[in-house]
Amino acid sequence: MSSNKKKYELFEIIEFVKKEYKKGNKIGRKRLQKLFNLSESDARKILNIVEYEIEMENNLEKFLSDKKLYYKTFSRKIDNFIRLATKHRNVASINKIDKKSKEENYTYLLLLSDWHIGEVVSEEEVSYSNKFDLEVATRRVELIYENIYEIVKADLDKHKKKKLDSLYVWLGGDMVSGIIHNELEKTNQLTISDQVFITAQLLYYLLTDLLEIFKDLYIICSVGNHGRITKKPEYKNKYNTFDYMLYKTLYVMFNSLDDKSKSRIHWYISKELFSIVNILGYNFVFSHGDTIRMWNNIPYYGIIRDLYSKQSISLTLNKGKIDYYVIGHFHTPSSLNVNGIYVIMNGSLKGIDEYSLAKGFISIPSQKLLKISSDRGLMIQYDLILTENTIYQKPKRYKISII
């Protein structure tokens, strides 16, 4: 710009052009150059910025009704606006533009499902690709905590905190081996009552450790199919399972703590077939996944069909649009984007067994940890891989006992 004329702030030029646009007076590049003594390149960039802002304002109503759709459609244009405005400071001095209207909040969501405590997987029968028994299971639960601590330690150091604010924990069912198959009754290491008792001990140890690094725990509970008390699936009183007994047992165990400690654990033990929980403004649907049908041993077609069904139910119940659908059951950690809705599938504690090997399914022992932002939703997925010599290592921290 020439030094013998007034220098205009960038926002002044933009507001002038926007006002003229709203009056129906569209200002061209040449006129803008002449009015504010701009170069051709600067004038073109400012007109681009104005177009972005007008388009954003025109779509504001849509943004308020559907935040996620707006973010996908216009985030690129917002980013371009900020990049252009900050890059070309020679046009005018500007203040930093902040996209966030409030402080961004974070939380973590831990997925714990398909532990199958009490089951035994023989090394020899699975070609020495895995081994699973009570000792191996205990070491893998210890690894869950060790992996989580390593991940969140960066956040603790960054914010100079001893504890992070909150952790959501999904107990997703099939926590015990159960007695629904004859082969399990014959080979289980534990009776069904001891399966519940030992799993409660392991979860008590893990959750107590997590209270050392998180101020509050929010426990969301879903029942699976292995814990049912009938040989065949039933839908009346579907919650009436050994998983449900486990969750109630855990609730009683933690309720025996001092008032300050137990007030930091918040329970959601539901009898529903699936649960809809809002986390930082996003709707998460939690379901074990055993009602999903497979086609040619492929679950993804059934997942999509099941997701659309639950979306319709959620909208009918006025609970809003589903943002994330969390399931277990298939023992395969993965994620799938279905028309903007993320399906998140958890792994298992057990890993590959005789059945999955016979069917040709590869299953690595793992659980998931998700980091969620109030502004961006799901930010990061961590697969907590639990194969670090757990076959040969003995438990280090958790001492379980059968009384």
CSV table of C-alpha atoms in Angstrom, one decimal:
chain,number,residue,atom,x,y,z
A,1,MET,CA,0.0,0.0,0.0
A,2,SER,CA,1.1,3.6,-0.6
A,3,SER,CA,2.2,5.5,2.5
A,4,ASN,CA,0.5,8.7,1.5
A,5,LYS,CA,-3.0,7.4,2.1
A,6,LYS,CA,-4.7,6.1,5.2
A,7,LYS,CA,-4.0,2.5,6.1
A,8,TYR,CA,-7.1,0.5,6.7
A,9,GLU,CA,-7.4,-2.4,9.1
A,10,LEU,CA,-8.3,-5.7,7.4
A,11,PHE,CA,-11.6,-6.0,9.3
A,12,GLU,CA,-12.6,-2.5,8.2
A,13,ILE,CA,-12.1,-3.4,4.5
A,14,ILE,CA,-14.0,-6.6,4.9
A,15,GLU,CA,-16.9,-5.0,6.8
A,16,PHE,CA,-17.2,-2.3,4.1
A,17,VAL,CA,-17.3,-4.8,1.3
A,18,LYS,CA,-19.8,-7.0,3.2
A,19,LYS,CA,-22.1,-4.0,3.8
A,20,GLU,CA,-22.0,-3.2,0.1
A,21,TYR,CA,-22.8,-6.8,-0.8
A,22,LYS,CA,-25.8,-6.8,1.5
A,23,LYS,CA,-27.1,-3.6,-0.2
A,24,GLY,CA,-26.8,-5.3,-3.5
A,25,ASN,CA,-23.7,-3.4,-4.6
A,26,LYS,CA,-21.2,-6.0,-5.6
A,27,ILE,CA,-17.7,-4.5,-5.5
A,28,GLY,CA,-15.3,-5.8,-8.1
A,29,ARG,CA,-11.6,-6.3,-7.8
A,30,LYS,CA,-10.6,-3.1,-9.7
A,31,ARG,CA,-12.9,-0.9,-7.7
A,32,LEU,CA,-11.6,-2.4,-4.4
A,33,GLN,CA,-8.0,-1.7,-5.6
A,34,LYS,CA,-8.8,1.9,-6.3
A,35,LEU,CA,-10.8,2.5,-3.1
A,36,PHE,CA,-8.1,1.2,-0.7
A,37,ASN,CA,-5.0,1.4,-2.9
A,38,LEU,CA,-4.5,-2.4,-2.9
A,39,SER,CA,-2.5,-4.6,-5.2
A,40,GLU,CA,-4.4,-6.9,-7.5
A,41,SER,CA,-3.4,-9.9,-5.5
A,42,ASP,CA,-4.4,-8.4,-2.2
A,43,ALA,CA,-7.8,-7.3,-3.5
A,44,ARG,CA,-8.5,-10.8,-4.9
A,45,LYS,CA,-7.6,-12.4,-1.5
A,46,ILE,CA,-9.9,-10.0,0.4
A,47,LEU,CA,-12.8,-10.7,-1.9
A,48,ASN,CA,-12.3,-14.4,-1.3
A,49,ILE,CA,-12.3,-13.8,2.4
A,50,VAL,CA,-15.6,-11.8,2.1
A,51,GLU,CA,-17.2,-14.6,0.1
A,52,TYR,CA,-16.2,-17.2,2.7
A,53,GLU,CA,-17.6,-15.0,5.5
A,54,ILE,CA,-20.9,-14.4,3.7
A,55,GLU,CA,-21.3,-18.1,3.0
A,56,MET,CA,-20.6,-18.9,6.6
A,57,GLU,CA,-23.3,-16.4,7.8
A,58,ASN,CA,-25.8,-17.7,5.3
A,59,ASN,CA,-25.3,-21.2,6.6
A,60,LEU,CA,-25.3,-20.3,10.3
A,61,GLU,CA,-28.8,-21.6,10.9
A,62,LYS,CA,-27.7,-25.0,9.4
A,63,PHE,CA,-24.7,-24.9,11.6
A,64,LEU,CA,-26.7,-24.5,14.8
A,65,SER,CA,-29.1,-27.3,13.8
A,66,ASP,CA,-26.3,-29.7,12.8
A,67,LYS,CA,-22.9,-28.9,14.2
A,68,LYS,CA,-21.2,-32.0,12.7
A,69,LEU,CA,-22.5,-31.4,9.2
A,70,TYR,CA,-21.4,-27.8,9.3
A,71,TYR,CA,-17.9,-28.7,10.5
A,72,LYS,CA,-17.4,-31.2,7.6
A,73,THR,CA,-18.8,-28.8,5.0
A,74,PHE,CA,-17.2,-25.5,6.0
A,75,SER,CA,-14.1,-26.2,8.2
A,76,ARG,CA,-11.8,-26.1,5.1
A,77,LYS,CA,-13.2,-22.6,4.3
A,78,ILE,CA,-12.8,-21.4,7.8
A,79,ASP,CA,-9.2,-22.6,7.8
A,80,ASN,CA,-8.6,-20.8,4.5
A,81,PHE,CA,-10.0,-17.6,5.9
A,82,ILE,CA,-7.7,-17.7,8.9
A,83,ARG,CA,-4.7,-18.7,6.8
A,84,LEU,CA,-5.2,-15.9,4.3
A,85,ALA,CA,-5.9,-13.3,7.0
A,86,THR,CA,-2.8,-14.2,9.0
A,87,LYS,CA,-0.5,-14.8,6.1
A,88,HIS,CA,-1.0,-11.5,4.3
A,89,ARG,CA,-0.3,-9.1,7.2
A,90,ASN,CA,1.1,-6.6,4.7
A,91,VAL,CA,-2.5,-5.8,3.8
A,92,ALA,CA,-3.4,-4.7,7.3
A,93,SER,CA,-2.7,-5.5,10.9
A,94,ILE,CA,-5.2,-8.0,12.3
A,95,ASN,CA,-5.9,-9.7,15.6
A,96,LYS,CA,-5.5,-13.5,15.8
A,97,ILE,CA,-8.8,-15.1,14.9
A,98,ASP,CA,-9.8,-17.9,17.3
A,99,LYS,CA,-12.2,-20.5,15.9
A,100,LYS,CA,-13.1,-21.7,19.4
A,101,SER,CA,-15.8,-19.7,21.2
A,102,LYS,CA,-14.8,-21.4,24.5
A,103,GLU,CA,-12.1,-23.5,26.0
A,104,GLU,CA,-11.7,-26.9,24.4
A,105,ASN,CA,-12.3,-29.7,26.9
A,106,TYR,CA,-10.9,-33.2,26.7
A,107,THR,CA,-11.8,-36.6,28.2
A,108,TYR,CA,-10.8,-40.2,27.6
A,109,LEU,CA,-13.0,-43.3,27.0
A,110,LEU,CA,-11.7,-46.7,27.9
A,111,LEU,CA,-13.3,-49.7,26.2
A,112,LEU,CA,-13.1,-52.9,28.3
A,113,SER,CA,-15.0,-55.9,26.8
A,114,ASP,CA,-14.7,-59.6,26.0
A,115,TRP,CA,-12.3,-60.6,28.8
A,116,HIS,CA,-13.7,-64.2,29.0
A,117,ILE,CA,-12.2,-64.7,32.5
A,118,GLY,CA,-12.2,-68.4,33.4
A,119,GLU,CA,-11.7,-69.7,29.9
A,120,VAL,CA,-8.5,-71.6,29.0
A,121,VAL,CA,-6.8,-71.5,25.6
A,122,SER,CA,-4.2,-74.2,25.1
A,123,GLU,CA,-1.0,-73.1,23.4
A,124,GLU,CA,-0.6,-76.4,21.7
A,125,GLU,CA,-4.1,-76.3,20.2
A,126,VAL,CA,-3.6,-72.9,18.7
A,127,SER,CA,-0.2,-73.6,17.2
A,128,TYR,CA,1.5,-71.7,20.0
A,129,SER,CA,0.1,-68.4,18.7
A,130,ASN,CA,-1.6,-67.7,22.1
A,131,LYS,CA,-2.2,-68.9,25.6
A,132,PHE,CA,-4.9,-67.8,28.0
A,133,ASP,CA,-5.7,-68.6,31.6
A,134,LEU,CA,-6.1,-66.8,34.8
A,135,GLU,CA,-2.5,-65.9,35.2
A,136,VAL,CA,-2.1,-64.6,31.6
A,137,ALA,CA,-5.4,-62.6,32.0
A,138,THR,CA,-4.2,-61.0,35.1
A,139,ARG,CA,-0.9,-59.8,33.5
A,140,ARG,CA,-2.8,-58.4,30.5
A,141,VAL,CA,-5.1,-56.4,32.8
A,142,GLU,CA,-2.0,-55.0,34.4
A,143,LEU,CA,-0.7,-54.0,30.9
A,144,ILE,CA,-4.0,-52.1,30.3
A,145,TYR,CA,-3.1,-49.8,33.2
A,146,GLU,CA,0.6,-49.6,32.3
A,147,ASN,CA,-0.3,-48.6,28.7
A,148,ILE,CA,-2.9,-46.0,29.8
A,149,TYR,CA,-0.4,-44.4,32.2
A,150,GLU,CA,2.2,-44.1,29.5
A,151,ILE,CA,-0.4,-42.4,27.1
A,152,VAL,CA,-1.9,-39.9,29.6
A,153,LYS,CA,1.4,-39.1,31.2
A,154,ALA,CA,2.1,-36.6,28.4
A,155,ASP,CA,-1.2,-34.8,29.3
A,156,LEU,CA,-0.3,-34.8,33.0
A,157,ASP,CA,3.1,-33.3,32.3
A,158,LYS,CA,1.8,-30.8,29.8
A,159,HIS,CA,-0.9,-29.4,32.2
A,160,LYS,CA,1.3,-29.9,35.3
A,161,LYS,CA,-1.4,-31.9,36.9
A,162,LYS,CA,-1.4,-34.9,39.2
A,163,LYS,CA,-4.7,-36.1,37.9
A,164,LEU,CA,-6.8,-35.5,34.7
A,165,ASP,CA,-10.4,-34.5,35.1
A,166,SER,CA,-12.4,-37.6,33.9
A,167,LEU,CA,-12.3,-41.0,32.3
A,168,TYR,CA,-15.3,-42.8,30.9
A,169,VAL,CA,-15.1,-46.6,31.1
A,170,TRP,CA,-17.3,-48.9,29.1
A,171,LEU,CA,-17.7,-52.4,30.5
A,172,GLY,CA,-19.0,-54.0,27.3
A,173,GLY,CA,-20.0,-57.5,28.2
A,174,ASP,CA,-18.6,-61.1,27.9
A,175,MET,CA,-16.4,-60.3,30.9
A,176,VAL,CA,-16.7,-63.9,32.0
A,177,SER,CA,-16.3,-67.1,30.0
A,178,GLY,CA,-19.8,-68.3,31.0
A,179,ILE,CA,-21.4,-71.7,30.6
A,180,ILE,CA,-23.4,-71.3,27.4
A,181,HIS,CA,-21.4,-74.0,25.6
A,182,ASN,CA,-20.8,-77.5,26.7
A,183,GLU,CA,-17.1,-77.3,25.8
A,184,LEU,CA,-16.7,-74.2,28.1
A,185,GLU,CA,-18.3,-76.0,31.0
A,186,LYS,CA,-15.8,-78.9,30.5
A,187,THR,CA,-12.7,-76.8,30.1
A,188,ASN,CA,-13.2,-73.6,32.1
A,189,GLN,CA,-10.6,-73.0,34.8
A,190,LEU,CA,-13.2,-71.5,37.1
A,191,THR,CA,-16.8,-72.2,38.1
A,192,ILE,CA,-19.2,-69.5,37.0
A,193,SER,CA,-19.5,-68.0,40.5
A,194,ASP,CA,-15.7,-67.8,40.8
A,195,GLN,CA,-15.5,-66.2,37.3
A,196,VAL,CA,-17.7,-63.4,38.5
A,197,PHE,CA,-15.7,-63.1,41.8
A,198,ILE,CA,-12.2,-63.0,40.1
A,199,THR,CA,-13.3,-60.6,37.4
A,200,ALA,CA,-14.7,-58.3,40.0
A,201,GLN,CA,-11.3,-58.4,41.8
A,202,LEU,CA,-9.4,-57.6,38.5
A,203,LEU,CA,-11.7,-54.7,37.7
A,204,TYR,CA,-11.5,-53.4,41.2
A,205,TYR,CA,-7.7,-53.3,41.0
A,206,LEU,CA,-7.7,-51.6,37.6
A,207,LEU,CA,-10.4,-49.0,38.4
A,208,THR,CA,-8.7,-48.2,41.8
A,209,ASP,CA,-5.4,-47.6,39.9
A,210,LEU,CA,-7.2,-45.4,37.4
A,211,LEU,CA,-8.5,-43.3,40.3
A,212,GLU,CA,-4.9,-42.3,40.9
A,213,ILE,CA,-4.6,-40.5,37.6
A,214,PHE,CA,-8.3,-39.4,37.0
A,215,LYS,CA,-10.4,-37.3,39.3
A,216,ASP,CA,-13.7,-39.0,38.3
A,217,LEU,CA,-14.6,-42.3,36.6
A,218,TYR,CA,-17.9,-42.7,34.7
A,219,ILE,CA,-18.7,-46.4,34.3
A,220,ILE,CA,-21.1,-47.5,31.5
A,221,CYS,CA,-22.2,-51.1,31.6
A,222,SER,CA,-23.5,-53.4,28.8
A,223,VAL,CA,-24.2,-57.1,29.0
A,224,GLY,CA,-22.9,-59.6,26.5
A,225,ASN,CA,-24.0,-63.1,25.4
A,226,HIS,CA,-21.4,-65.3,27.2
A,227,GLY,CA,-22.7,-64.3,30.6
A,228,ARG,CA,-26.3,-65.3,29.9
A,229,ILE,CA,-27.9,-67.9,32.2
A,230,THR,CA,-29.8,-69.7,29.3
A,231,LYS,CA,-28.3,-71.8,26.5
A,232,LYS,CA,-30.1,-69.9,23.8
A,233,PRO,CA,-30.5,-66.1,23.5
A,234,GLU,CA,-33.7,-64.6,25.1
A,235,TYR,CA,-34.8,-61.0,24.9
A,236,LYS,CA,-37.1,-60.9,27.9
A,237,ASN,CA,-34.9,-59.9,30.9
A,238,LYS,CA,-31.9,-60.0,28.6
A,239,TYR,CA,-30.0,-58.0,31.3
A,240,ASN,CA,-30.3,-61.0,33.7
A,241,THR,CA,-26.8,-62.3,33.1
A,242,PHE,CA,-23.6,-62.9,35.0
A,243,ASP,CA,-22.3,-59.7,33.5
A,244,TYR,CA,-25.0,-57.8,35.2
A,245,MET,CA,-24.3,-59.7,38.5
A,246,LEU,CA,-20.6,-58.6,38.0
A,247,TYR,CA,-21.5,-55.0,37.6
A,248,LYS,CA,-23.7,-55.0,40.7
A,249,THR,CA,-21.0,-56.7,42.7
A,250,LEU,CA,-18.5,-54.0,41.6
A,251,TYR,CA,-20.9,-51.3,42.6
A,252,VAL,CA,-21.2,-52.8,46.1
A,253,MET,CA,-17.4,-53.2,46.4
A,254,PHE,CA,-16.8,-49.5,45.5
A,255,ASN,CA,-19.7,-48.3,47.6
A,256,SER,CA,-17.9,-49.7,50.7
A,257,LEU,CA,-15.1,-47.1,50.2
A,258,ASP,CA,-15.0,-43.8,52.1
A,259,ASP,CA,-17.5,-41.1,51.0
A,260,LYS,CA,-14.9,-39.0,49.2
A,261,SER,CA,-13.6,-41.9,47.1
A,262,LYS,CA,-16.9,-43.5,46.2
A,263,SER,CA,-18.3,-40.1,45.2
A,264,ARG,CA,-15.7,-40.0,42.4
A,265,ILE,CA,-17.2,-43.1,40.7
A,266,HIS,CA,-20.4,-42.6,38.8
A,267,TRP,CA,-22.3,-45.7,37.6
A,268,TYR,CA,-24.6,-46.3,34.7
A,269,ILE,CA,-25.8,-49.9,35.0
A,270,SER,CA,-28.7,-50.2,32.6
A,271,LYS,CA,-31.2,-52.9,31.7
A,272,GLU,CA,-31.5,-51.5,28.2
A,273,LEU,CA,-30.5,-53.5,25.1
A,274,PHE,CA,-28.3,-50.6,24.2
A,275,SER,CA,-27.3,-47.3,25.9
A,276,ILE,CA,-27.1,-43.8,24.5
A,277,VAL,CA,-24.7,-41.6,26.5
A,278,ASN,CA,-23.7,-38.0,25.7
A,279,ILE,CA,-20.0,-37.4,26.2
A,280,LEU,CA,-18.9,-33.7,25.7
A,281,GLY,CA,-21.8,-33.0,23.4
A,282,TYR,CA,-21.5,-36.2,21.3
A,283,ASN,CA,-24.0,-39.1,21.4
A,284,PHE,CA,-22.3,-42.4,21.9
A,285,VAL,CA,-24.3,-45.6,21.5
A,286,PHE,CA,-23.0,-48.6,23.5
A,287,SER,CA,-24.0,-52.2,22.7
A,288,HIS,CA,-22.1,-55.5,23.1
A,289,GLY,CA,-22.9,-56.3,19.4
A,290,ASP,CA,-24.2,-59.9,19.8
A,291,THR,CA,-27.5,-59.0,18.0
A,292,ILE,CA,-25.6,-58.1,14.8
A,293,ARG,CA,-26.0,-60.7,12.1
A,294,MET,CA,-23.0,-61.7,10.0
A,295,TRP,CA,-23.1,-62.6,6.3
A,296,ASN,CA,-20.4,-65.2,5.1
A,297,ASN,CA,-18.7,-64.6,8.5
A,298,ILE,CA,-18.4,-60.8,7.7
A,299,PRO,CA,-20.1,-58.6,10.3
A,300,TYR,CA,-19.9,-55.2,8.4
A,301,TYR,CA,-23.1,-55.5,6.5
A,302,GLY,CA,-24.9,-56.4,9.7
A,303,ILE,CA,-23.2,-53.5,11.5
A,304,ILE,CA,-24.5,-50.9,9.0
A,305,ARG,CA,-28.0,-52.3,9.1
A,306,ASP,CA,-28.0,-52.3,12.9
A,307,LEU,CA,-26.6,-48.8,13.0
A,308,TYR,CA,-29.4,-47.4,10.8
A,309,SER,CA,-31.9,-49.2,13.0
A,310,LYS,CA,-30.5,-47.6,16.2
A,311,GLN,CA,-30.3,-44.2,14.5
A,312,SER,CA,-34.0,-44.3,13.8
A,313,ILE,CA,-34.7,-45.4,17.4
A,314,SER,CA,-32.6,-42.6,18.8
A,315,LEU,CA,-34.3,-40.0,16.8
A,316,THR,CA,-37.7,-41.4,17.6
A,317,LEU,CA,-36.9,-41.2,21.3
A,318,ASN,CA,-35.8,-37.6,20.9
A,319,LYS,CA,-32.2,-38.5,22.0
A,320,GLY,CA,-30.7,-36.9,18.9
A,321,LYS,CA,-28.4,-38.1,16.2
A,322,ILE,CA,-25.9,-40.8,16.8
A,323,ASP,CA,-22.3,-39.7,16.5
A,324,TYR,CA,-20.4,-42.8,17.5
A,325,TYR,CA,-21.4,-46.5,17.8
A,326,VAL,CA,-19.3,-48.6,20.1
A,327,ILE,CA,-19.4,-52.4,20.0
A,328,GLY,CA,-17.4,-55.4,21.1
A,329,HIS,CA,-18.2,-59.1,20.5
A,330,PHE,CA,-16.2,-59.7,17.4
A,331,HIS,CA,-12.8,-59.5,19.1
A,332,THR,CA,-11.3,-57.5,16.2
A,333,PRO,CA,-10.2,-53.9,16.9
A,334,SER,CA,-11.3,-51.7,14.0
A,335,SER,CA,-13.3,-48.6,13.1
A,336,LEU,CA,-15.7,-47.9,10.2
A,337,ASN,CA,-17.2,-44.6,9.0
A,338,VAL,CA,-20.8,-45.0,7.9
A,339,ASN,CA,-22.1,-41.7,6.4
A,340,GLY,CA,-20.3,-39.7,9.0
A,341,ILE,CA,-21.0,-42.0,12.0
A,342,TYR,CA,-18.0,-43.8,13.4
A,343,VAL,CA,-18.4,-47.4,14.4
A,344,ILE,CA,-15.7,-48.4,16.9
A,345,MET,CA,-15.1,-52.1,17.5
A,346,ASN,CA,-13.2,-53.2,20.5
A,347,GLY,CA,-10.8,-56.1,20.7
A,348,SER,CA,-10.6,-58.8,23.4
A,349,LEU,CA,-8.4,-59.7,26.4
A,350,LYS,CA,-8.4,-63.4,25.3
A,351,GLY,CA,-7.0,-63.2,21.8
A,352,ILE,CA,-7.1,-66.0,19.3
A,353,ASP,CA,-8.7,-69.3,20.5
A,354,GLU,CA,-9.4,-72.7,19.1
A,355,TYR,CA,-12.7,-71.5,17.5
A,356,SER,CA,-11.3,-68.4,15.8
A,357,LEU,CA,-8.3,-70.4,14.5
A,358,ALA,CA,-10.6,-73.0,13.0
A,359,LYS,CA,-12.7,-70.3,11.4
A,360,GLY,CA,-9.6,-68.4,10.1
A,361,PHE,CA,-10.0,-65.3,12.3
A,362,ILE,CA,-6.9,-63.6,13.6
A,363,SER,CA,-7.4,-61.9,16.9
A,364,ILE,CA,-4.7,-60.0,18.8
A,365,PRO,CA,-5.3,-59.4,22.5
A,366,SER,CA,-6.1,-55.7,22.8
A,367,GLN,CA,-8.5,-53.0,24.2
A,368,LYS,CA,-9.1,-49.5,23.1
A,369,LEU,CA,-8.6,-46.0,24.6
A,370,LEU,CA,-10.2,-43.0,22.9
A,371,LYS,CA,-9.4,-39.3,23.4
A,372,ILE,CA,-12.4,-37.1,22.9
A,373,SER,CA,-12.5,-33.3,22.4
A,374,SER,CA,-15.5,-31.0,23.0
A,375,ASP,CA,-14.8,-29.2,19.8
A,376,ARG,CA,-13.6,-32.0,17.5
A,377,GLY,CA,-15.2,-35.2,18.9
A,378,LEU,CA,-13.0,-38.3,18.6
A,379,MET,CA,-9.4,-37.2,18.2
A,380,ILE,CA,-7.3,-40.3,18.7
A,381,GLN,CA,-7.8,-44.0,19.0
A,382,TYR,CA,-5.2,-46.1,20.8
A,383,ASP,CA,-5.1,-49.8,20.5
A,384,LEU,CA,-3.7,-51.1,23.8
A,385,ILE,CA,-1.8,-54.2,22.5
A,386,LEU,CA,-1.6,-56.8,25.3
A,387,THR,CA,0.9,-59.3,23.9
A,388,GLU,CA,4.1,-58.1,25.6
A,389,ASN,CA,5.3,-61.6,26.7
A,390,THR,CA,2.1,-62.1,28.7
A,391,ILE,CA,2.3,-65.8,28.0
A,392,TYR,CA,5.5,-66.1,29.9
A,393,GLN,CA,5.3,-63.2,32.5
A,394,LYS,CA,3.8,-63.6,35.8
A,395,PRO,CA,1.5,-60.9,37.3
A,396,LYS,CA,3.4,-58.1,39.0
A,397,ARG,CA,0.8,-55.9,40.7
A,398,TYR,CA,-2.6,-57.6,41.0
A,399,LYS,CA,-2.9,-60.5,43.5
A,400,ILE,CA,-6.1,-62.4,43.0
A,401,SER,CA,-7.5,-65.1,45.3
A,402,ILE,CA,-10.4,-67.6,45.5
A,403,ILE,CA,-11.7,-67.7,49.0
